[in-house]
XYZ file of C-alpha atoms in Angstrom:
483
model
C -39.198 -80.269 3.161
C -40.809 -77.882 5.542
C -38.933 -74.916 6.913
C -38.477 -75.119 10.653
C -39.872 -71.571 10.981
C -43.118 -72.416 9.204
C -46.108 -73.924 10.894
C -47.776 -76.626 8.736
C -51.455 -76.071 8.031
C -52.258 -79.534 9.364
C -50.635 -78.678 12.674
C -52.717 -75.564 12.971
C -55.891 -77.469 12.179
C -55.009 -80.226 14.652
C -54.181 -77.642 17.297
C -57.578 -76.045 16.821
C -59.174 -79.454 17.257
C -57.164 -80.112 20.385
C -55.148 -82.945 18.791
C -51.721 -81.298 19.082
C -49.911 -80.131 22.211
C -49.755 -76.332 21.718
C -46.548 -76.129 23.743
C -44.595 -77.984 21.054
C -45.825 -76.128 17.947
C -42.832 -74.344 16.429
C -43.602 -70.872 15.032
C -40.495 -68.713 15.293
C -36.793 -68.701 15.814
C -35.704 -67.652 19.293
C -32.300 -66.433 18.102
C -29.891 -66.609 15.196
C -28.793 -70.154 16.051
C -31.870 -71.606 14.446
C -33.282 -73.084 17.641
C -37.023 -73.177 17.576
C -39.105 -71.485 20.252
C -42.352 -72.997 21.536
C -45.715 -71.212 21.169
C -46.455 -68.988 24.198
C -49.509 -70.160 26.084
C -51.279 -68.752 29.152
C -49.144 -70.990 31.290
C -45.965 -69.581 29.741
C -47.186 -66.005 30.213
C -48.084 -66.640 33.837
C -44.697 -68.143 34.434
C -43.011 -65.129 32.831
C -44.982 -62.693 34.934
C -43.960 -64.514 38.067
C -40.311 -63.981 37.160
C -40.397 -60.178 36.798
C -43.036 -59.539 34.147
C -45.536 -58.353 36.750
C -43.057 -55.770 38.026
C -42.451 -54.455 34.488
C -46.184 -54.349 33.767
C -46.811 -52.480 37.010
C -44.166 -49.904 36.150
C -45.692 -49.398 32.695
C -49.181 -48.932 34.093
C -47.928 -46.479 36.731
C -45.945 -44.566 34.127
C -48.976 -44.302 31.850
C -51.207 -43.184 34.727
C -48.761 -40.470 35.815
C -48.315 -39.325 32.225
C -52.074 -39.099 31.742
C -52.578 -37.135 34.972
C -49.763 -34.712 34.171
C -50.990 -34.195 30.612
C -54.524 -33.243 31.625
C -53.707 -29.639 32.599
C -51.876 -29.098 29.304
C -54.429 -30.393 26.825
C -56.486 -27.944 24.831
C -59.938 -27.311 26.262
C -61.808 -27.988 23.042
C -60.446 -28.913 19.670
C -61.880 -27.649 16.400
C -64.399 -28.111 15.081
C -66.297 -27.175 18.224
C -70.053 -27.619 18.408
C -72.878 -25.507 19.745
C -73.942 -27.866 22.523
C -77.049 -26.850 24.396
C -76.355 -26.184 28.109
C -77.441 -29.150 30.241
C -78.875 -26.687 32.807
C -78.124 -29.151 35.597
C -76.729 -32.607 36.212
C -73.737 -33.945 38.123
C -71.023 -32.469 35.890
C -72.663 -29.049 35.698
C -73.026 -28.753 39.477
C -69.488 -30.108 39.975
C -68.299 -27.260 37.739
C -70.247 -24.818 39.929
C -68.689 -26.247 43.102
C -65.088 -25.963 41.897
C -65.715 -22.547 40.353
C -67.033 -21.603 43.791
C -63.731 -22.854 45.233
C -61.815 -20.678 42.775
C -63.636 -17.602 44.069
C -62.925 -18.888 47.580
C -59.170 -18.959 46.872
C -58.924 -15.642 44.995
C -61.413 -12.980 46.041
C -62.036 -14.825 49.285
C -58.473 -14.157 50.385
C -58.749 -10.578 49.125
C -61.889 -10.110 51.246
C -59.818 -10.881 54.336
C -57.151 -8.325 53.444
C -58.332 -5.930 56.159
C -56.733 -8.207 58.778
C -53.411 -8.125 56.939
C -53.692 -4.373 56.326
C -53.614 -3.779 60.086
C -50.736 -6.233 60.505
C -48.675 -4.703 57.691
C -49.165 -1.148 58.991
C -47.938 -2.175 62.447
C -45.157 -4.556 61.338
C -43.735 -2.403 58.534
C -44.361 0.957 60.265
C -45.816 2.476 57.092
C -48.858 4.719 56.497
C -52.153 3.020 55.485
C -52.141 4.578 52.010
C -48.763 2.974 51.246
C -49.683 -0.434 52.642
C -53.012 -0.474 50.801
C -51.100 -0.716 47.513
C -50.424 -4.386 48.352
C -54.101 -5.290 48.382
C -54.990 -2.868 45.579
C -52.292 -4.256 43.284
C -53.441 -7.782 44.090
C -57.029 -6.932 43.149
C -55.977 -4.926 40.078
C -53.865 -7.701 38.566
C -56.461 -10.303 39.428
C -59.083 -8.459 37.416
C -57.125 -6.777 34.608
C -55.469 -10.041 33.582
C -59.002 -11.417 33.325
C -59.382 -9.670 29.954
C -56.530 -11.769 28.559
C -57.269 -15.001 30.399
C -60.944 -14.816 29.445
C -60.083 -14.557 25.755
C -57.481 -17.333 25.990
C -60.036 -19.517 27.759
C -62.498 -18.984 24.901
C -59.695 -19.911 22.467
C -59.240 -23.309 24.142
C -56.447 -22.735 26.664
C -58.494 -23.010 29.827
C -56.524 -25.947 31.287
C -53.166 -24.251 30.771
C -54.422 -21.061 32.449
C -55.807 -22.967 35.416
C -52.636 -25.022 35.888
C -50.299 -21.996 35.684
C -52.553 -19.950 37.972
C -52.636 -22.734 40.560
C -48.839 -23.030 40.531
C -48.398 -19.265 40.946
C -50.925 -19.174 43.788
C -48.992 -21.759 45.757
C -45.712 -19.969 44.981
C -47.155 -16.628 46.086
C -48.316 -17.823 49.489
C -45.098 -19.597 50.380
C -42.836 -16.766 49.198
C -44.968 -14.258 51.111
C -44.417 -16.404 54.215
C -40.652 -15.745 54.079
C -40.938 -12.060 53.080
C -39.853 -9.447 55.610
C -39.745 -6.121 53.731
C -42.416 -4.029 52.020
C -41.123 -4.724 48.506
C -40.889 -8.465 49.111
C -44.476 -8.558 50.346
C -45.612 -6.337 47.482
C -44.086 -8.741 44.943
C -45.252 -11.997 46.550
C -48.645 -10.981 47.931
C -49.515 -8.166 45.547
C -47.983 -9.218 42.223
C -47.666 -13.020 42.326
C -51.050 -13.730 43.937
C -52.632 -11.053 41.744
C -51.388 -12.614 38.508
C -52.363 -16.082 39.734
C -55.879 -14.968 40.573
C -56.228 -13.269 37.203
C -55.336 -16.462 35.367
C -58.005 -18.560 37.097
C -60.843 -16.306 38.296
C -62.436 -15.010 35.075
C -62.070 -18.273 33.067
C -63.690 -20.397 35.779
C -66.393 -17.792 36.380
C -67.216 -17.701 32.673
C -67.346 -21.457 32.044
C -69.736 -22.007 34.956
C -72.330 -19.889 33.160
C -72.075 -21.900 29.934
C -73.467 -25.044 31.602
C -76.790 -23.380 32.430
C -79.578 -21.463 30.729
C -82.628 -20.952 32.941
C -80.676 -21.681 36.124
C -77.690 -19.533 35.141
C -78.372 -16.637 37.577
C -78.658 -19.079 40.484
C -75.550 -21.044 39.433
C -73.418 -17.901 39.027
C -74.650 -16.543 42.339
C -73.529 -19.770 44.020
C -70.137 -19.382 42.340
C -69.901 -15.802 43.615
C -70.736 -17.077 47.109
C -67.199 -18.464 47.258
C -65.885 -14.923 47.680
C -67.650 -14.464 51.009
C -67.056 -18.009 52.255
C -63.359 -17.655 51.472
C -63.221 -14.278 53.170
C -64.795 -15.775 56.280
C -62.413 -18.756 56.394
C -59.225 -16.824 55.621
C -60.121 -14.007 58.021
C -60.648 -16.590 60.785
C -57.295 -18.234 59.987
C -55.424 -14.929 59.994
C -57.146 -13.640 63.126
C -56.214 -16.732 65.142
C -52.828 -17.665 63.677
C -51.184 -14.224 63.421
C -51.065 -13.627 67.223
C -50.097 -17.201 68.106
C -47.833 -18.556 65.351
C -46.916 -15.390 63.493
C -47.218 -14.071 59.957
C -45.105 -16.751 58.270
C -47.220 -19.661 59.457
C -50.448 -17.756 58.828
C -49.517 -17.437 55.141
C -48.325 -21.051 54.960
C -51.610 -22.348 56.360
C -53.528 -20.223 53.848
C -51.297 -21.697 51.144
C -52.072 -25.252 52.237
C -55.807 -24.497 52.149
C -55.510 -23.139 48.604
C -53.419 -26.126 47.555
C -55.988 -28.608 48.865
C -58.888 -26.934 47.061
C -57.304 -25.783 43.792
C -55.363 -28.862 42.688
C -58.494 -31.089 42.347
C -60.175 -28.314 40.341
C -57.572 -28.799 37.584
C -59.007 -32.250 36.865
C -62.712 -31.430 37.121
C -63.243 -28.013 35.534
C -63.848 -28.208 31.790
C -65.431 -25.700 29.385
C -68.455 -26.470 27.254
C -67.639 -27.120 23.583
C -69.000 -23.894 22.133
C -68.140 -22.606 18.698
C -66.018 -19.471 19.048
C -64.998 -17.337 16.111
C -61.490 -15.921 16.244
C -61.437 -12.432 17.658
C -59.375 -9.877 19.570
C -58.630 -10.056 23.271
C -60.805 -6.989 23.811
C -64.107 -6.947 21.945
C -64.324 -3.230 21.262
C -67.628 -3.731 19.496
C -69.227 -4.583 22.829
C -68.887 -0.963 23.901
C -71.087 0.040 20.973
C -73.905 -1.588 22.920
C -74.907 1.345 25.086
C -76.346 -0.814 27.859
C -73.045 -2.710 28.154
C -71.038 0.538 28.328
C -73.387 1.942 30.974
C -73.087 -1.241 33.015
C -69.266 -1.123 32.819
C -69.285 2.495 34.014
C -71.599 1.553 36.876
C -69.230 -1.226 37.961
C -66.206 1.100 37.849
C -67.856 3.657 40.121
C -69.301 1.006 42.451
C -65.943 -0.715 42.954
C -64.274 2.635 43.630
C -66.237 2.963 46.857
C -67.464 -0.519 47.757
C -64.165 -1.887 49.071
C -63.198 1.057 51.291
C -64.664 -0.500 54.495
C -63.052 -3.876 53.679
C -59.616 -2.200 53.662
C -60.064 0.428 56.381
C -62.816 -0.605 58.792
C -60.339 -2.390 61.077
C -58.021 0.624 61.303
C -61.057 2.894 61.814
C -62.154 0.778 64.770
C -58.676 0.729 66.290
C -57.717 4.387 65.700
C -61.075 6.160 66.030
C -63.266 3.945 68.219
C -60.385 2.605 70.345
C -60.910 -1.168 70.080
C -58.007 -3.623 70.336
C -56.379 -5.498 67.444
C -58.383 -8.697 67.975
C -61.687 -6.826 67.940
C -60.543 -4.920 64.841
C -59.766 -8.205 63.070
C -63.182 -9.531 64.104
C -64.806 -6.762 62.056
C -63.451 -8.364 58.879
C -64.665 -11.735 60.113
C -68.161 -10.329 60.665
C -68.356 -8.547 57.311
C -67.514 -11.800 55.506
C -69.690 -13.964 57.757
C -72.870 -11.987 57.115
C -71.793 -11.768 53.475
C -72.402 -15.511 53.112
C -76.077 -15.042 53.954
C -76.094 -11.892 51.859
C -75.164 -13.868 48.766
C -77.448 -16.869 49.349
C -80.763 -15.037 49.666
C -80.487 -12.966 46.449
C -79.207 -16.064 44.638
C -82.490 -17.823 45.411
C -84.473 -14.859 44.104
C -82.355 -13.971 41.066
C -84.024 -16.401 38.655
C -87.508 -15.168 39.550
C -86.944 -11.426 39.929
C -83.944 -10.868 37.662
C -80.327 -10.284 38.766
C -80.080 -6.685 37.532
C -83.435 -5.862 39.119
C -81.986 -7.035 42.429
C -78.561 -5.494 41.983
C -79.856 -1.920 41.749
C -81.502 -1.710 45.212
C -78.786 -3.940 46.708
C -76.195 -1.359 45.614
C -78.278 1.666 46.597
C -78.749 0.518 50.214
C -75.044 -0.041 51.051
C -74.255 3.299 49.367
C -76.733 4.912 51.739
C -75.196 3.091 54.705
C -71.732 4.368 53.739
C -72.963 7.914 54.289
C -74.201 6.785 57.734
C -70.693 5.521 58.570
C -69.810 9.073 59.644
C -72.257 8.792 62.568
C -70.537 5.709 64.054
C -68.891 6.634 67.379
C -69.217 3.531 69.607
C -68.179 -0.100 69.311
C -71.820 -1.239 69.336
C -72.752 1.071 66.451
C -69.595 -0.011 64.609
C -70.608 -3.675 64.817
C -74.134 -2.777 63.699
C -72.760 -0.881 60.708
C -70.456 -3.821 59.941
C -73.346 -6.305 59.910
C -75.712 -4.296 57.726
C -73.060 -3.138 55.285
C -71.474 -6.589 54.996
C -74.820 -8.224 54.241
C -75.901 -5.684 51.629
C -72.488 -5.289 50.006
C -72.212 -9.038 49.455
C -75.777 -9.180 48.148
C -75.126 -6.526 45.518
C -71.691 -7.815 44.564
C -73.045 -11.337 44.200
C -75.435 -10.118 41.501
C -72.587 -8.903 39.264
C -71.868 -12.227 37.462
C -75.527 -13.145 36.810
C -76.351 -9.559 35.791
C -73.509 -9.572 33.293
C -74.619 -13.028 32.153
C -78.110 -11.703 31.445
C -76.572 -8.983 29.239
C -74.500 -11.533 27.262
C -76.592 -13.381 24.700
C -73.711 -15.135 22.900
C -72.424 -17.730 25.378
C -69.198 -18.223 23.411
C -68.254 -14.610 24.260
C -68.891 -15.028 27.966
C -65.188 -15.179 28.852
C -64.284 -12.033 26.896
C -67.238 -10.028 28.256
C -66.500 -11.076 31.839
C -62.827 -10.267 31.418
C -63.533 -6.806 30.047
C -65.865 -5.835 32.895
C -63.533 -7.199 35.550
C -60.588 -5.359 33.977
C -62.524 -2.098 34.272
C -63.255 -2.933 37.903
C -59.531 -3.597 38.350
C -58.612 0.008 37.676
C -61.256 1.103 40.187
C -59.720 -1.137 42.854
C -56.187 -0.043 41.968
C -56.839 3.659 42.541
C -59.868 3.543 44.836
C -58.299 2.256 48.052
C -55.031 4.270 47.934
C -57.171 7.326 47.174
C -59.254 6.611 50.269
C -56.016 6.275 52.269
C -54.786 9.593 50.919
C -58.087 11.210 51.948
C -57.628 9.814 55.472
C -54.166 11.358 55.666
C -55.465 14.650 54.203
C -58.123 14.681 56.927
C -55.448 14.408 59.619
C -56.217 10.761 60.353
C -59.977 11.298 60.252
C -62.241 9.213 58.058
C -64.980 11.665 57.039
C -63.532 12.442 53.598
C -63.076 8.732 52.815
C -66.587 7.903 54.048
C -68.249 10.534 51.855
C -66.064 9.566 48.899
C -67.049 5.881 49.193
C -70.766 6.629 49.487
C -70.759 9.093 46.566
C -68.975 6.644 44.235
C -71.460 3.860 44.928
C -74.438 6.185 44.533
C -73.174 7.296 41.119
C -72.816 3.627 40.230
C -76.501 3.074 41.048
C -77.490 5.896 38.689
C -75.630 4.271 35.796
C -77.174 0.856 36.610
C -80.656 2.341 36.441
C -79.771 4.005 33.140
C -78.510 0.691 31.701
C -81.706 -1.110 32.709
C -83.861 1.664 31.287
C -81.961 1.419 28.013
C -82.861 -2.287 27.735
C -86.477 -2.512 28.957
C -87.561 1.046 29.671
C -89.322 1.868 32.936
C -91.317 -1.367 33.051
C -90.540 -2.732 36.537
C -92.195 -6.096 35.818
C -89.597 -7.216 33.267
C -87.263 -9.915 34.567
C -83.701 -8.923 33.701
């Protein structure tokens, strides 16, 4: 006797030879009644799919696809044990990383570069003094940079995707809550705090991972990334200049939010750190300050950022209150300073690999410092535009050399995120106190700008001195060394 649930060996052999109808081979019980079920063939499967199986399969595939997409931002960047992969120094993925890191700068510092337009609007709409209003932009910049010390370390530890996802969500939240804000404190929280924290979570990690994909081409790649700051400033300033008078503040912020949404969401699925071995360490690498050249460079950046951003915040109000131009022309000054800044970042980027980023940064910081002293001689709209063009070009050129210069001082690529975060955190304190201090000097001067102009120029000139000292510490007075 053969059990009805067993398939005789002869039947299997005959089936393989094509001598038995596969539909009638009994292999399992369909239910507890003992009724045999036929073997499932392609014809049976096709028939089942036609009666609802295809719908179930489609739902499963869609569910798996959605689950995979949603899980990408939450996976760890690199799992142990990590490996010391050599940078590809080019290729499709490396340049895609550069492009989306560029977009991150576009969305963070790019919007900050256009703050001068909003500074004028906030002063008029809220009826507050410039020094009070400037805390919105200063707090935004401060949080964006100081949080970089923590986000850079967390990125090195493998949490890059989580930082990028959370930062993107907070960016979108910040823009759309700012759009419905009507009081100073609401704007301070949405624009200053929320957008500042969001920028801090994404800016330093993306800036640092872009450098890990390159070796010889790193200065050029990081300069292209830094170009996003000026391009974003140009685009956002144009949006604000045209939308604020026609559709109002709320829609201006919403449109900026939609632009950020369209460019930042795809970045979450493209940006990925290199798998570099990273020893566990503190959020702040205090040992880095034992390297005298690094400490000198950090001091130079603090002083430079104290004065560099004064025209970005106050040039529009200077043109309106001192020169007598209208609001549209005042907003155009911010558009010009960012427009020429695009060219100002491209040209040094092409030369950085050949001449050295720090070699370029020193004269490109000295010249705008000199121009800041000349700001006091501006008395006509034509001279104001001329000052705007020259300063915007040179300021962007020098600022664009910061990431590659810092990259040239960082030999251990696995520490790139921490080193970037530390420098940017130091710059954060300069931005936090620098612009309100300039506003206080304007008020102390009875609405005049001479004190603020001299203050800005002196800070940048001191920064140049510390840059020269840092370079001398590394290579001496040999001007031919590429650094």
